[in-house]
Amino acid sequence: MRYLPDGKWMQKADAHTIEDIGIPSVVLMEHAAEKTVEAMEREAIDCSRILVVCGSGNNGGDGFAIARLFAQKGKEVTVIFAGKEASLTPECRIQKQIAENLGIPVVGSMTEAACTVVVDALFGVGLSREVSGSYAELLEKLNTLPCAKVAVDIPTGICAATGKVLGCAFRADLTVSFQCEKLGTVLSPGREYAGKVIAAEIGIDTAFYEEIPEISYTLEKSDLPKRLPVRKADSHKGTYGKVLMITGSKGMAGAAYLSAKAAYTCGAGLVRIYTEESNRAILQQLLPEAIISVYEQYEPEQLQSLLKWADVVCIGCGLGQNRVSESLLKGTLWGGVVPCVVDADGINLLALHPELLDETRMPLILTPHMKEMSGLLDCSVAELQESRMDRLDAFTETYPAVCALKDSRTIVAQRGRHRFVNTAGNNGMAKAGSGDVLAGVVTGLLAGGLDVYESAVLGVYLHACGGDAAQEKLGSFSILAEDLIRGIGECLKEAEEQKREPGAALTPG
């Protein structure tokens, strides 16, 4: 896993490393400069004529050190000092003086000389105000230069917490981020401005992040083996959970099929689909492994009997929003006690009856997309996009549910736990049925014994990895929801094989 701190928490880790551990700031600065130079060379950037743009803070100090290292390699280097002499931090002042002592040209404005790469060391992660005036004019000029562009730690003008553009921002091809990639270069539009991001280890201690739920994190493929549910040698289908999928209104058999197949693919032992009667025949043909139970109207006794049978419930995929659907949701949340995934129409119905979130005894995982979440929060999509982290945190503080807010960067949150931000997946997954597959994946992992938070996190990540596997085979245009399920199966097989390798973890970490 990788932490994704915002500027505030990165600065706290920096201060902790300097004050408590005793590593001087200027030493960290040297490490940062070395790692940036290494990354630029490794990415085969033409560094023959370098323009480094420095501010007055420690980000500018990093820039001066980078300029010196390249000059010592015999490169042609020019520094634009765009800050104020009176505002120089002690470390930046030291680095600036060294550069000047070595005869590196330090100028106060744009130079006419052509360069092969621009290095942005103007403002770092602490920037919170809009970039304007002469700084904005400088960024606009830098963005038009026909050369490679590299950002030091974070592109100037990108908010490290939200990814928002603060007035205007530097457009980088490469961002070398120190110790941790910043949350702002994962979220849009910051991710588009950052280009390729390389997180460089420079010696900042972030161990204390483990105790700070406010800090977000993401996963990598190497995390999958140790997070999978345990499958025992001595087991049967009941060992891996009885799943009840309350899915598929009339004409929506596909949603029921995709979610149920995904649950089976992710390890569920037995799946029963409770669906509208007209879907029976097609589901029996599409997924003979599933038990099919049907309704024509709301039958509370039948529903309660099925809820008593189930170890895990999923409700909402293609469910519709009619009176029967509403009754099914209310009956499930009032009568059930086992973990439950609520998706799609289930979310839309919850928006009409938010009191159910307080009244249910079921541990809940909600999987809304942005439009569905805006209904739950009674706000516009634009308002949600403007402050999604704050609104999501407020929602999970109010209700004891896990919420997986689906978007190009899906976020999983639960009160008292670290926010998970998914960085896998691709735009080929923007197809009908993709959300049904995710609901089934999360449900299957719940059935395998993971708790609601871990099921949501692993489910979101595994779903995205399946999408990446599908894209590798089919490209972005031709992926269908079933291709995601096949991709997920491939990822699970690969992770299981890695788990069995000598020295691999035998139990979930």
JSON list of N, CA, C and O in Angstrom, two decimals, residues 15 17 44 52 54 62 66 79 88 110 147 159 171 177 221 250 267-268 274-275 292 392 477 488:
[
{"chain": "A", "resi": 15, "resn": "ALA", "atom": "N", "xyz": [8.42, 17.77, 9.27]},
{"chain": "A", "resi": 15, "resn": "ALA", "atom": "CA", "xyz": [8.82, 18.37, 10.55]},
{"chain": "A", "resi": 15, "resn": "ALA", "atom": "C", "xyz": [9.20, 17.30, 11.58]},
{"chain": "A", "resi": 15, "resn": "ALA", "atom": "O", "xyz": [10.17, 17.46, 12.32]},
{"chain": "A", "resi": 17, "resn": "THR", "atom": "N", "xyz": [10.46, 14.36, 10.95]},
{"chain": "A", "resi": 17, "resn": "THR", "atom": "CA", "xyz": [11.76, 13.80, 10.57]},
{"chain": "A", "resi": 17, "resn": "THR", "atom": "C", "xyz": [12.90, 14.72, 10.98]},
{"chain": "A", "resi": 17, "resn": "THR", "atom": "O", "xyz": [13.95, 14.27, 11.45]},
{"chain": "A", "resi": 44, "resn": "ALA", "atom": "N", "xyz": [14.94, 9.29, -19.51]},
{"chain": "A", "resi": 44, "resn": "ALA", "atom": "CA", "xyz": [15.58, 9.68, -20.78]},
{"chain": "A", "resi": 44, "resn": "ALA", "atom": "C", "xyz": [15.15, 11.06, -21.25]},
{"chain": "A", "resi": 44, "resn": "ALA", "atom": "O", "xyz": [14.97, 11.31, -22.44]},
{"chain": "A", "resi": 52, "resn": "VAL", "atom": "N", "xyz": [15.60, 25.93, -14.68]},
{"chain": "A", "resi": 52, "resn": "VAL", "atom": "CA", "xyz": [15.00, 25.61, -13.38]},
{"chain": "A", "resi": 52, "resn": "VAL", "atom": "C", "xyz": [14.35, 26.87, -12.83]},
{"chain": "A", "resi": 52, "resn": "VAL", "atom": "O", "xyz": [14.99, 27.92, -12.74]},
{"chain": "A", "resi": 54, "resn": "CYS", "atom": "N", "xyz": [12.68, 28.65, -9.66]},
{"chain": "A", "resi": 54, "resn": "CYS", "atom": "CA", "xyz": [12.69, 28.49, -8.20]},
{"chain": "A", "resi": 54, "resn": "CYS", "atom": "C", "xyz": [11.91, 29.60, -7.50]},
{"chain": "A", "resi": 54, "resn": "CYS", "atom": "O", "xyz": [11.98, 30.77, -7.89]},
{"chain": "A", "resi": 62, "resn": "ASP", "atom": "N", "xyz": [15.02, 22.98, -3.28]},
{"chain": "A", "resi": 62, "resn": "ASP", "atom": "CA", "xyz": [15.19, 21.74, -4.06]},
{"chain": "A", "resi": 62, "resn": "ASP", "atom": "C", "xyz": [15.63, 22.08, -5.48]},
{"chain": "A", "resi": 62, "resn": "ASP", "atom": "O", "xyz": [16.51, 21.42, -6.05]},
{"chain": "A", "resi": 66, "resn": "ILE", "atom": "N", "xyz": [18.97, 20.97, -7.51]},
{"chain": "A", "resi": 66, "resn": "ILE", "atom": "CA", "xyz": [18.87, 20.24, -8.78]},
{"chain": "A", "resi": 66, "resn": "ILE", "atom": "C", "xyz": [19.72, 20.93, -9.84]},
{"chain": "A", "resi": 66, "resn": "ILE", "atom": "O", "xyz": [20.47, 20.28, -10.60]},
{"chain": "A", "resi": 79, "resn": "VAL", "atom": "N", "xyz": [18.87, 29.33, -13.94]},
{"chain": "A", "resi": 79, "resn": "VAL", "atom": "CA", "xyz": [17.84, 29.37, -12.90]},
{"chain": "A", "resi": 79, "resn": "VAL", "atom": "C", "xyz": [17.09, 30.69, -12.99]},
{"chain": "A", "resi": 79, "resn": "VAL", "atom": "O", "xyz": [17.71, 31.76, -13.06]},
{"chain": "A", "resi": 88, "resn": "LEU", "atom": "N", "xyz": [13.15, 34.23, 1.46]},
{"chain": "A", "resi": 88, "resn": "LEU", "atom": "CA", "xyz": [13.91, 32.98, 1.36]},
{"chain": "A", "resi": 88, "resn": "LEU", "atom": "C", "xyz": [13.94, 32.23, 2.69]},
{"chain": "A", "resi": 88, "resn": "LEU", "atom": "O", "xyz": [14.23, 32.81, 3.74]},
{"chain": "A", "resi": 110, "resn": "MET", "atom": "N", "xyz": [12.10, 35.50, -17.47]},
{"chain": "A", "resi": 110, "resn": "MET", "atom": "CA", "xyz": [12.24, 34.53, -18.54]},
{"chain": "A", "resi": 110, "resn": "MET", "atom": "C", "xyz": [13.41, 34.87, -19.44]},
{"chain": "A", "resi": 110, "resn": "MET", "atom": "O", "xyz": [13.64, 36.04, -19.79]},
{"chain": "A", "resi": 147, "resn": "CYS", "atom": "N", "xyz": [9.24, 22.04, -24.89]},
{"chain": "A", "resi": 147, "resn": "CYS", "atom": "CA", "xyz": [10.27, 21.18, -24.29]},
{"chain": "A", "resi": 147, "resn": "CYS", "atom": "C", "xyz": [9.62, 20.30, -23.23]},
{"chain": "A", "resi": 147, "resn": "CYS", "atom": "O", "xyz": [8.43, 20.45, -22.93]},
{"chain": "A", "resi": 159, "resn": "CYS", "atom": "N", "xyz": [-3.61, 22.01, -5.91]},
{"chain": "A", "resi": 159, "resn": "CYS", "atom": "CA", "xyz": [-3.85, 21.83, -4.48]},
{"chain": "A", "resi": 159, "resn": "CYS", "atom": "C", "xyz": [-3.49, 20.40, -4.09]},
{"chain": "A", "resi": 159, "resn": "CYS", "atom": "O", "xyz": [-4.02, 19.44, -4.66]},
{"chain": "A", "resi": 171, "resn": "ARG", "atom": "N", "xyz": [1.89, 22.53, -16.21]},
{"chain": "A", "resi": 171, "resn": "ARG", "atom": "CA", "xyz": [1.54, 21.25, -16.84]},
{"chain": "A", "resi": 171, "resn": "ARG", "atom": "C", "xyz": [2.80, 20.42, -17.03]},
{"chain": "A", "resi": 171, "resn": "ARG", "atom": "O", "xyz": [3.62, 20.69, -17.90]},
{"chain": "A", "resi": 177, "resn": "SER", "atom": "N", "xyz": [7.71, 13.10, -6.92]},
{"chain": "A", "resi": 177, "resn": "SER", "atom": "CA", "xyz": [7.06, 13.41, -5.65]},
{"chain": "A", "resi": 177, "resn": "SER", "atom": "C", "xyz": [7.85, 12.80, -4.51]},
{"chain": "A", "resi": 177, "resn": "SER", "atom": "O", "xyz": [8.20, 11.61, -4.55]},
{"chain": "A", "resi": 221, "resn": "LYS", "atom": "N", "xyz": [-0.60, -3.93, -7.04]},
{"chain": "A", "resi": 221, "resn": "LYS", "atom": "CA", "xyz": [-0.88, -5.34, -7.35]},
{"chain": "A", "resi": 221, "resn": "LYS", "atom": "C", "xyz": [-0.21, -6.27, -6.33]},
{"chain": "A", "resi": 221, "resn": "LYS", "atom": "O", "xyz": [-0.75, -7.34, -6.02]},
{"chain": "A", "resi": 250, "resn": "LYS", "atom": "N", "xyz": [-38.18, -6.46, -13.90]},
{"chain": "A", "resi": 250, "resn": "LYS", "atom": "CA", "xyz": [-38.59, -6.94, -15.21]},
{"chain": "A", "resi": 250, "resn": "LYS", "atom": "C", "xyz": [-37.73, -6.29, -16.30]},
{"chain": "A", "resi": 250, "resn": "LYS", "atom": "O", "xyz": [-37.58, -5.07, -16.34]},
{"chain": "A", "resi": 267, "resn": "GLY", "atom": "N", "xyz": [-15.35, -15.98, -5.25]},
{"chain": "A", "resi": 267, "resn": "GLY", "atom": "CA", "xyz": [-15.22, -17.00, -4.22]},
{"chain": "A", "resi": 267, "resn": "GLY", "atom": "C", "xyz": [-16.46, -17.39, -3.46]},
{"chain": "A", "resi": 267, "resn": "GLY", "atom": "O", "xyz": [-16.39, -18.29, -2.61]},
{"chain": "A", "resi": 268, "resn": "ALA", "atom": "N", "xyz": [-17.61, -16.75, -3.71]},
{"chain": "A", "resi": 268, "resn": "ALA", "atom": "CA", "xyz": [-18.82, -17.11, -2.96]},
{"chain": "A", "resi": 268, "resn": "ALA", "atom": "C", "xyz": [-19.16, -18.58, -3.19]},
{"chain": "A", "resi": 268, "resn": "ALA", "atom": "O", "xyz": [-19.03, -19.10, -4.30]},
{"chain": "A", "resi": 274, "resn": "TYR", "atom": "N", "xyz": [-32.77, -13.57, -6.06]},
{"chain": "A", "resi": 274, "resn": "TYR", "atom": "CA", "xyz": [-34.20, -13.32, -5.82]},
{"chain": "A", "resi": 274, "resn": "TYR", "atom": "C", "xyz": [-34.59, -12.20, -6.77]},
{"chain": "A", "resi": 274, "resn": "TYR", "atom": "O", "xyz": [-34.17, -11.05, -6.62]},
{"chain": "A", "resi": 275, "resn": "THR", "atom": "N", "xyz": [-35.42, -12.54, -7.77]},
{"chain": "A", "resi": 275, "resn": "THR", "atom": "CA", "xyz": [-35.64, -11.63, -8.87]},
{"chain": "A", "resi": 275, "resn": "THR", "atom": "C", "xyz": [-37.09, -11.66, -9.35]},
{"chain": "A", "resi": 275, "resn": "THR", "atom": "O", "xyz": [-37.87, -12.56, -8.98]},
{"chain": "A", "resi": 292, "resn": "ILE", "atom": "N", "xyz": [-32.40, -19.86, -8.31]},
{"chain": "A", "resi": 292, "resn": "ILE", "atom": "CA", "xyz": [-33.28, -18.77, -8.71]},
{"chain": "A", "resi": 292, "resn": "ILE", "atom": "C", "xyz": [-34.57, -18.83, -7.91]},
{"chain": "A", "resi": 292, "resn": "ILE", "atom": "O", "xyz": [-35.29, -19.83, -7.94]},
{"chain": "A", "resi": 392, "resn": "LEU", "atom": "N", "xyz": [-18.08, 13.25, 1.77]},
{"chain": "A", "resi": 392, "resn": "LEU", "atom": "CA", "xyz": [-18.02, 11.82, 2.04]},
{"chain": "A", "resi": 392, "resn": "LEU", "atom": "C", "xyz": [-17.67, 11.57, 3.50]},
{"chain": "A", "resi": 392, "resn": "LEU", "atom": "O", "xyz": [-18.27, 10.70, 4.16]},
{"chain": "A", "resi": 477, "resn": "PHE", "atom": "N", "xyz": [-11.97, 0.48, -26.13]},
{"chain": "A", "resi": 477, "resn": "PHE", "atom": "CA", "xyz": [-13.28, 0.66, -26.73]},
{"chain": "A", "resi": 477, "resn": "PHE", "atom": "C", "xyz": [-14.19, -0.56, -26.58]},
{"chain": "A", "resi": 477, "resn": "PHE", "atom": "O", "xyz": [-15.40, -0.42, -26.45]},
{"chain": "A", "resi": 488, "resn": "ILE", "atom": "N", "xyz": [-10.95, -10.13, -13.73]},
{"chain": "A", "resi": 488, "resn": "ILE", "atom": "CA", "xyz": [-10.88, -10.31, -12.28]},
{"chain": "A", "resi": 488, "resn": "ILE", "atom": "C", "xyz": [-10.43, -11.74, -11.96]},
{"chain": "A", "resi": 488, "resn": "ILE", "atom": "O", "xyz": [-9.59, -11.96, -11.07]}
]
